[in-house]
mmCIF file of N, CA and C in Angstrom:
data_model
loop_
_atom_site.group_PDB
_atom_site.id
_atom_site.type_symbol
_atom_site.label_atom_id
_atom_site.label_comp_id
_atom_site.label_asym_id
_atom_site.label_seq_id
_atom_site.Cartn_x
_atom_site.Cartn_y
_atom_site.Cartn_z
ATOM 1 N N MET A 1 91.668 140.875 98.094
ATOM 2 C CA MET A 1 90.043 139.665 97.843
ATOM 3 C C MET A 1 90.166 140.781 96.645
ATOM 4 N N THR A 2 89.822 139.556 96.150
ATOM 5 C CA THR A 2 88.971 139.598 94.378
ATOM 6 C C THR A 2 87.538 140.327 94.115
ATOM 7 N N ASP A 3 86.301 139.387 94.733
ATOM 8 C CA ASP A 3 85.943 138.605 94.482
ATOM 9 C C ASP A 3 84.574 138.692 96.297
ATOM 10 N N LEU A 4 83.894 139.750 96.261
ATOM 11 C CA LEU A 4 83.013 140.191 98.109
ATOM 12 C C LEU A 4 82.364 139.666 97.854
ATOM 13 N N PRO A 5 81.895 138.995 98.978
ATOM 14 C CA PRO A 5 80.604 138.883 98.560
ATOM 15 C C PRO A 5 79.845 139.716 98.300
ATOM 16 N N ASP A 6 78.125 139.452 97.213
ATOM 17 C CA ASP A 6 77.450 140.965 97.415
ATOM 18 C C ASP A 6 75.847 140.552 98.858
ATOM 19 N N LEU A 7 75.796 140.780 99.372
ATOM 20 C CA LEU A 7 74.759 141.201 100.067
ATOM 21 C C LEU A 7 73.134 141.288 99.918
ATOM 22 N N LYS A 8 73.587 141.878 98.869
ATOM 23 C CA LYS A 8 72.631 142.883 98.762
ATOM 24 C C LYS A 8 71.394 142.113 98.673
ATOM 25 N N PRO A 9 71.569 141.667 97.461
ATOM 26 C CA PRO A 9 70.392 141.360 97.425
ATOM 27 C C PRO A 9 70.332 140.201 98.322
ATOM 28 N N ALA A 10 70.907 139.736 99.585
ATOM 29 C CA ALA A 10 70.265 138.903 101.139
ATOM 30 C C ALA A 10 69.621 139.901 101.406
ATOM 31 N N ALA A 11 69.899 141.353 101.786
ATOM 32 C CA ALA A 11 69.039 142.494 102.692
ATOM 33 C C ALA A 11 67.764 142.525 102.033
ATOM 34 N N GLN A 12 67.706 142.847 100.661
ATOM 35 C CA GLN A 12 66.507 143.076 99.705
ATOM 36 C C GLN A 12 65.411 142.544 99.623
ATOM 37 N N GLN A 13 66.031 140.883 99.863
ATOM 38 C CA GLN A 13 64.996 140.015 100.484
ATOM 39 C C GLN A 13 64.042 139.383 101.488
ATOM 40 N N LEU A 14 65.023 140.149 102.226
ATOM 41 C CA LEU A 14 64.751 140.039 104.018
ATOM 42 C C LEU A 14 64.141 141.231 104.014
ATOM 43 N N ALA A 15 64.012 142.455 103.543
ATOM 44 C CA ALA A 15 63.767 143.572 103.790
ATOM 45 C C ALA A 15 62.561 143.387 102.532
ATOM 46 N N SER A 16 62.105 143.124 101.804
ATOM 47 C CA SER A 16 61.144 142.624 101.159
ATOM 48 C C SER A 16 59.923 141.558 101.986
ATOM 49 N N LEU A 17 60.667 140.492 102.917
ATOM 50 C CA LEU A 17 59.924 140.373 104.106
ATOM 51 C C LEU A 17 58.918 140.904 105.034
ATOM 52 N N LEU A 18 59.983 141.370 105.489
ATOM 53 C CA LEU A 18 59.705 142.720 106.116
ATOM 54 C C LEU A 18 57.558 143.141 106.869
ATOM 55 N N GLU A 19 58.238 143.944 105.196
ATOM 56 C CA GLU A 19 57.455 144.549 104.065
ATOM 57 C C GLU A 19 55.454 143.834 104.419
ATOM 58 N N ARG A 20 56.095 142.341 104.874
ATOM 59 C CA ARG A 20 54.702 141.332 104.615
ATOM 60 C C ARG A 20 54.342 141.094 105.708
ATOM 61 N N VAL A 21 55.083 141.490 106.943
ATOM 62 C CA VAL A 21 54.663 141.396 108.322
ATOM 63 C C VAL A 21 53.491 141.838 109.383
ATOM 64 N N ALA A 22 52.380 141.116 109.902
ATOM 65 C CA ALA A 22 51.770 141.893 110.246
ATOM 66 C C ALA A 22 51.333 141.925 111.331
ATOM 67 N N ASP A 23 50.627 142.850 111.857
ATOM 68 C CA ASP A 23 51.128 143.138 113.541
ATOM 69 C C ASP A 23 51.189 141.989 114.241
ATOM 70 N N GLU A 24 49.514 141.314 113.866
ATOM 71 C CA GLU A 24 49.107 140.326 114.448
ATOM 72 C C GLU A 24 49.626 138.945 114.568
ATOM 73 N N GLN A 25 51.261 139.287 113.143
ATOM 74 C CA GLN A 25 52.424 138.138 113.520
ATOM 75 C C GLN A 25 53.076 138.148 113.973
ATOM 76 N N LEU A 26 53.486 139.000 114.927
ATOM 77 C CA LEU A 26 54.504 139.465 115.523
ATOM 78 C C LEU A 26 54.595 138.645 117.305
ATOM 79 N N ALA A 27 53.277 138.339 116.374
ATOM 80 C CA ALA A 27 53.458 137.326 118.234
ATOM 81 C C ALA A 27 53.123 135.364 117.802
ATOM 82 N N ALA A 28 54.050 135.302 116.683
ATOM 83 C CA ALA A 28 53.650 133.589 115.824
ATOM 84 C C ALA A 28 55.767 133.856 115.892
ATOM 85 N N PRO A 29 55.316 132.093 116.762
ATOM 86 C CA PRO A 29 56.428 131.459 116.683
ATOM 87 C C PRO A 29 57.571 131.197 115.645
ATOM 88 N N THR A 30 58.426 130.266 115.716
ATOM 89 C CA THR A 30 59.152 130.450 114.859
ATOM 90 C C THR A 30 60.346 129.198 115.360
ATOM 91 N N PRO A 31 60.926 129.214 114.956
ATOM 92 C CA PRO A 31 61.631 127.779 114.616
ATOM 93 C C PRO A 31 62.242 127.716 116.197
ATOM 94 N N CYS A 32 62.747 129.243 116.543
ATOM 95 C CA CYS A 32 63.890 129.577 117.571
ATOM 96 C C CYS A 32 62.985 129.524 117.963
ATOM 97 N N THR A 33 62.733 128.496 119.439
ATOM 98 C CA THR A 33 61.438 128.344 120.273
ATOM 99 C C THR A 33 61.466 130.168 121.237
ATOM 100 N N GLU A 34 63.358 129.807 122.006
ATOM 101 C CA GLU A 34 62.887 131.045 123.010
ATOM 102 C C GLU A 34 62.415 132.742 121.739
ATOM 103 N N TYR A 35 62.408 132.671 120.474
ATOM 104 C CA TYR A 35 61.955 133.657 119.434
ATOM 105 C C TYR A 35 60.486 134.067 119.632
ATOM 106 N N THR A 36 59.405 134.968 119.814
ATOM 107 C CA THR A 36 59.009 134.337 119.015
ATOM 108 C C THR A 36 58.557 135.557 117.442
ATOM 109 N N LEU A 37 58.168 135.501 116.055
ATOM 110 C CA LEU A 37 58.179 136.846 114.660
ATOM 111 C C LEU A 37 59.229 137.595 115.293
ATOM 112 N N GLY A 38 58.526 138.015 116.382
ATOM 113 C CA GLY A 38 58.483 140.346 116.739
ATOM 114 C C GLY A 38 60.012 140.345 117.464
ATOM 115 N N ASP A 39 60.109 139.519 118.254
ATOM 116 C CA ASP A 39 61.461 138.488 119.009
ATOM 117 C C ASP A 39 62.418 138.495 117.677
ATOM 118 N N LEU A 40 62.571 137.783 116.669
ATOM 119 C CA LEU A 40 63.208 137.831 115.793
ATOM 120 C C LEU A 40 63.454 139.306 115.034
ATOM 121 N N ILE A 41 63.091 139.163 114.820
ATOM 122 C CA ILE A 41 62.725 141.397 113.867
ATOM 123 C C ILE A 41 64.406 141.727 114.888
ATOM 124 N N ASP A 42 63.102 141.987 116.227
ATOM 125 C CA ASP A 42 64.473 143.033 116.550
ATOM 126 C C ASP A 42 65.347 142.378 116.692
ATOM 127 N N HIS A 43 65.997 140.678 116.464
ATOM 128 C CA HIS A 43 67.287 140.588 116.349
ATOM 129 C C HIS A 43 68.098 141.256 115.440
ATOM 130 N N VAL A 44 66.976 141.305 114.848
ATOM 131 C CA VAL A 44 67.783 140.782 112.835
ATOM 132 C C VAL A 44 68.383 143.010 112.701
ATOM 133 N N GLY A 45 67.594 143.666 114.285
ATOM 134 C CA GLY A 45 67.483 145.295 114.050
ATOM 135 C C GLY A 45 68.620 145.332 114.279
ATOM 136 N N GLY A 46 68.755 144.594 115.436
ATOM 137 C CA GLY A 46 70.847 144.998 116.335
ATOM 138 C C GLY A 46 71.627 144.750 115.651
ATOM 139 N N LEU A 47 70.693 143.013 115.214
ATOM 140 C CA LEU A 47 72.541 142.812 114.489
ATOM 141 C C LEU A 47 72.431 143.573 113.131
ATOM 142 N N SER A 48 71.798 144.674 112.116
ATOM 143 C CA SER A 48 72.047 145.521 111.753
ATOM 144 C C SER A 48 73.286 146.359 111.697
ATOM 145 N N LEU A 49 72.504 146.550 112.557
ATOM 146 C CA LEU A 49 73.159 147.900 113.245
ATOM 147 C C LEU A 49 74.888 147.895 113.267
ATOM 148 N N ALA A 50 75.176 146.254 114.588
ATOM 149 C CA ALA A 50 76.362 146.174 114.357
ATOM 150 C C ALA A 50 76.755 144.893 113.955
ATOM 151 N N PHE A 51 76.785 144.310 112.263
ATOM 152 C CA PHE A 51 77.241 144.020 111.816
ATOM 153 C C PHE A 51 77.370 145.166 110.505
ATOM 154 N N THR A 52 77.237 146.177 110.837
ATOM 155 C CA THR A 52 77.400 148.096 110.508
ATOM 156 C C THR A 52 78.016 148.428 110.289
ATOM 157 N N ALA A 53 78.150 148.901 112.417
ATOM 158 C CA ALA A 53 79.549 148.830 111.786
ATOM 159 C C ALA A 53 80.884 147.939 112.678
ATOM 160 N N ALA A 54 80.333 146.692 112.913
ATOM 161 C CA ALA A 54 82.192 145.881 112.073
ATOM 162 C C ALA A 54 82.740 146.072 110.548
ATOM 163 N N ALA A 55 81.611 146.352 109.514
ATOM 164 C CA ALA A 55 82.552 146.229 108.573
ATOM 165 C C ALA A 55 82.843 147.301 108.512
ATOM 166 N N ALA A 56 82.939 149.006 109.816
ATOM 167 C CA ALA A 56 83.451 150.305 109.225
ATOM 168 C C ALA A 56 84.884 150.084 110.914
ATOM 169 N N LYS A 57 85.117 148.999 111.468
ATOM 170 C CA LYS A 57 85.522 148.741 113.107
ATOM 171 C C LYS A 57 85.267 149.822 114.031
ATOM 172 N N ASP A 58 84.586 149.638 113.781
ATOM 173 C CA ASP A 58 83.810 150.944 115.166
ATOM 174 C C ASP A 58 82.878 150.114 115.649
ATOM 175 N N PHE A 59 83.823 149.713 117.146
ATOM 176 C CA PHE A 59 83.580 148.636 118.239
ATOM 177 C C PHE A 59 82.630 149.264 119.331
ATOM 178 N N SER A 60 81.686 150.157 118.540
ATOM 179 C CA SER A 60 81.654 151.118 120.195
ATOM 180 C C SER A 60 79.965 150.279 120.944
ATOM 181 N N LEU A 61 79.944 148.873 119.029
ATOM 182 C CA LEU A 61 78.153 148.121 119.796
ATOM 183 C C LEU A 61 79.260 147.606 120.613
ATOM 184 N N THR A 62 80.369 147.267 120.744
ATOM 185 C CA THR A 62 80.369 145.941 121.435
ATOM 186 C C THR A 62 80.302 145.835 123.248
ATOM 187 N N GLY A 63 80.354 144.284 123.280
ATOM 188 C CA GLY A 63 79.357 144.296 124.746
ATOM 189 C C GLY A 63 78.081 143.860 125.037
ATOM 190 N N GLY A 64 77.941 144.766 124.268
ATOM 191 C CA GLY A 64 76.322 144.274 124.923
ATOM 192 C C GLY A 64 75.560 142.559 124.301
ATOM 193 N N GLY A 65 73.935 142.905 125.311
ATOM 194 C CA GLY A 65 73.976 140.896 124.806
ATOM 195 C C GLY A 65 73.088 140.972 123.460
ATOM 196 N N PRO A 66 72.660 139.915 123.151
ATOM 197 C CA PRO A 66 72.109 139.729 122.132
ATOM 198 C C PRO A 66 70.561 140.857 122.251
ATOM 199 N N SER A 67 70.231 141.143 120.919
ATOM 200 C CA SER A 67 68.776 141.626 120.658
ATOM 201 C C SER A 67 67.994 140.620 121.117
ATOM 202 N N GLY A 68 66.518 141.078 120.842
ATOM 203 C CA GLY A 68 65.144 139.682 120.852
ATOM 204 C C GLY A 68 64.410 140.026 121.202
ATOM 205 N N ASP A 69 63.935 141.557 122.025
ATOM 206 C CA ASP A 69 62.639 141.673 122.633
ATOM 207 C C ASP A 69 61.564 142.370 121.338
ATOM 208 N N ALA A 70 59.789 141.939 120.993
ATOM 209 C CA ALA A 70 59.712 143.008 119.793
ATOM 210 C C ALA A 70 58.826 143.140 121.293
ATOM 211 N N ALA A 71 59.341 144.146 122.075
ATOM 212 C CA ALA A 71 58.895 145.341 123.029
ATOM 213 C C ALA A 71 59.142 146.120 122.521
ATOM 214 N N ARG A 72 61.078 146.508 122.223
ATOM 215 C CA ARG A 72 61.490 146.924 121.493
ATOM 216 C C ARG A 72 61.735 147.709 120.633
ATOM 217 N N LEU A 73 60.524 146.827 119.729
ATOM 218 C CA LEU A 73 60.673 146.868 118.204
ATOM 219 C C LEU A 73 59.601 149.122 117.870
ATOM 220 N N PRO A 74 60.525 149.486 117.557
ATOM 221 C CA PRO A 74 60.210 151.502 117.386
ATOM 222 C C PRO A 74 59.382 151.258 116.533
ATOM 223 N N ASP A 75 58.205 152.343 116.302
ATOM 224 C CA ASP A 75 56.792 152.585 115.367
ATOM 225 C C ASP A 75 56.815 152.181 113.906
ATOM 226 N N ASP A 76 58.386 152.733 113.563
ATOM 227 C CA ASP A 76 58.597 152.533 112.173
ATOM 228 C C ASP A 76 59.160 151.211 111.324
ATOM 229 N N TRP A 77 59.567 150.173 112.076
ATOM 230 C CA TRP A 77 61.340 149.068 112.661
ATOM 231 C C TRP A 77 59.947 148.832 110.655
ATOM 232 N N ARG A 78 59.263 148.977 110.482
ATOM 233 C CA ARG A 78 59.049 148.346 108.755
ATOM 234 C C ARG A 78 59.971 148.498 106.933
ATOM 235 N N THR A 79 60.250 150.382 107.941
ATOM 236 C CA THR A 79 60.861 151.028 107.374
ATOM 237 C C THR A 79 62.852 151.340 108.014
ATOM 238 N N ARG A 80 62.519 151.163 109.287
ATOM 239 C CA ARG A 80 63.878 151.145 109.434
ATOM 240 C C ARG A 80 65.129 150.290 109.588
ATOM 241 N N ILE A 81 64.220 149.199 110.149
ATOM 242 C CA ILE A 81 64.911 147.856 109.085
ATOM 243 C C ILE A 81 65.411 147.770 108.050
ATOM 244 N N PRO A 82 64.346 146.947 107.291
ATOM 245 C CA PRO A 82 65.238 148.003 105.875
ATOM 246 C C PRO A 82 66.427 148.758 105.324
ATOM 247 N N GLU A 83 66.289 149.977 105.879
ATOM 248 C CA GLU A 83 67.381 150.409 104.727
ATOM 249 C C GLU A 83 69.166 150.759 106.257
ATOM 250 N N GLN A 84 68.590 149.766 107.297
ATOM 251 C CA GLN A 84 69.869 149.356 108.481
ATOM 252 C C GLN A 84 70.672 147.923 107.357
ATOM 253 N N LEU A 85 69.680 147.253 107.158
ATOM 254 C CA LEU A 85 70.244 145.630 105.655
ATOM 255 C C LEU A 85 70.871 146.509 104.175
ATOM 256 N N ALA A 86 69.999 147.484 104.150
ATOM 257 C CA ALA A 86 70.436 148.219 103.377
ATOM 258 C C ALA A 86 71.747 149.084 103.055
ATOM 259 N N ALA A 87 72.343 149.655 104.266
ATOM 260 C CA ALA A 87 73.085 150.493 105.131
ATOM 261 C C ALA A 87 73.905 149.093 104.615
ATOM 262 N N LEU A 88 73.652 148.350 105.567
ATOM 263 C CA LEU A 88 74.251 146.871 105.880
ATOM 264 C C LEU A 88 75.055 147.092 104.458
ATOM 265 N N ALA A 89 74.731 146.312 103.847
ATOM 266 C CA ALA A 89 75.283 145.525 102.434
ATOM 267 C C ALA A 89 75.899 146.511 101.701
ATOM 268 N N GLU A 90 76.035 147.766 102.136
ATOM 269 C CA GLU A 90 76.521 148.093 101.591
ATOM 270 C C GLU A 90 77.670 148.727 102.849
ATOM 271 N N ALA A 91 78.001 148.836 103.442
ATOM 272 C CA ALA A 91 79.248 148.974 104.151
ATOM 273 C C ALA A 91 80.404 147.865 103.922
ATOM 274 N N TRP A 92 79.746 146.294 103.631
ATOM 275 C CA TRP A 92 80.157 145.178 102.333
ATOM 276 C C TRP A 92 80.959 145.408 101.737
ATOM 277 N N ARG A 93 80.471 146.484 100.964
ATOM 278 C CA ARG A 93 80.375 146.015 99.395
ATOM 279 C C ARG A 93 82.488 146.857 100.128
ATOM 280 N N GLU A 94 82.945 147.598 100.536
ATOM 281 C CA GLU A 94 84.655 148.338 100.973
ATOM 282 C C GLU A 94 84.897 147.122 101.413
ATOM 283 N N PRO A 95 85.696 147.443 100.213
ATOM 284 C CA PRO A 95 87.216 146.120 100.889
ATOM 285 C C PRO A 95 88.112 145.980 102.028
ATOM 286 N N ALA A 96 87.855 147.400 102.301
ATOM 287 C CA ALA A 96 88.793 147.317 103.904
ATOM 288 C C ALA A 96 87.540 146.476 105.105
ATOM 289 N N ALA A 97 86.210 146.746 104.841
ATOM 290 C CA ALA A 97 85.065 145.888 105.666
ATOM 291 C C ALA A 97 85.573 144.143 105.531
ATOM 292 N N TRP A 98 86.492 143.318 104.435
ATOM 293 C CA TRP A 98 86.902 143.150 104.645
ATOM 294 C C TRP A 98 88.327 141.493 105.072
ATOM 295 N N GLU A 99 89.085 143.397 105.790
ATOM 296 C CA GLU A 99 90.568 143.189 106.297
ATOM 297 C C GLU A 99 90.714 142.931 107.499
ATOM 298 N N GLY A 100 91.563 142.200 108.245
ATOM 299 C CA GLY A 100 92.170 142.756 109.745
ATOM 300 C C GLY A 100 90.757 142.165 110.487
ATOM 301 N N MET A 101 90.358 142.748 111.801
ATOM 302 C CA MET A 101 89.851 142.195 112.892
ATOM 303 C C MET A 101 88.146 142.815 113.136
ATOM 304 N N THR A 102 87.206 141.933 113.495
ATOM 305 C CA THR A 102 85.872 142.401 113.637
ATOM 306 C C THR A 102 85.195 142.213 114.100
#
């Protein structure tokens, strides 16, 4: 594969959006009727870890259900999730991430 997708711009954009979410907005509804904004942010945090692991062919995170509970957001989610998104984008820069099963 010669032209790998670059996930960095999307990861940076999402990280930028997360920086602007105020605590009082976490209970706001989203187009996903079963998720509040806080639930969706937790979901993104969980998926960022899962997709980073998938790039490395680390299947230790498989088997768990999808995340999505604002009550599980750590206090440092505004810094932690952007760091996780950056790691996800970096992991998928490796050509091996795009080979085989994930």
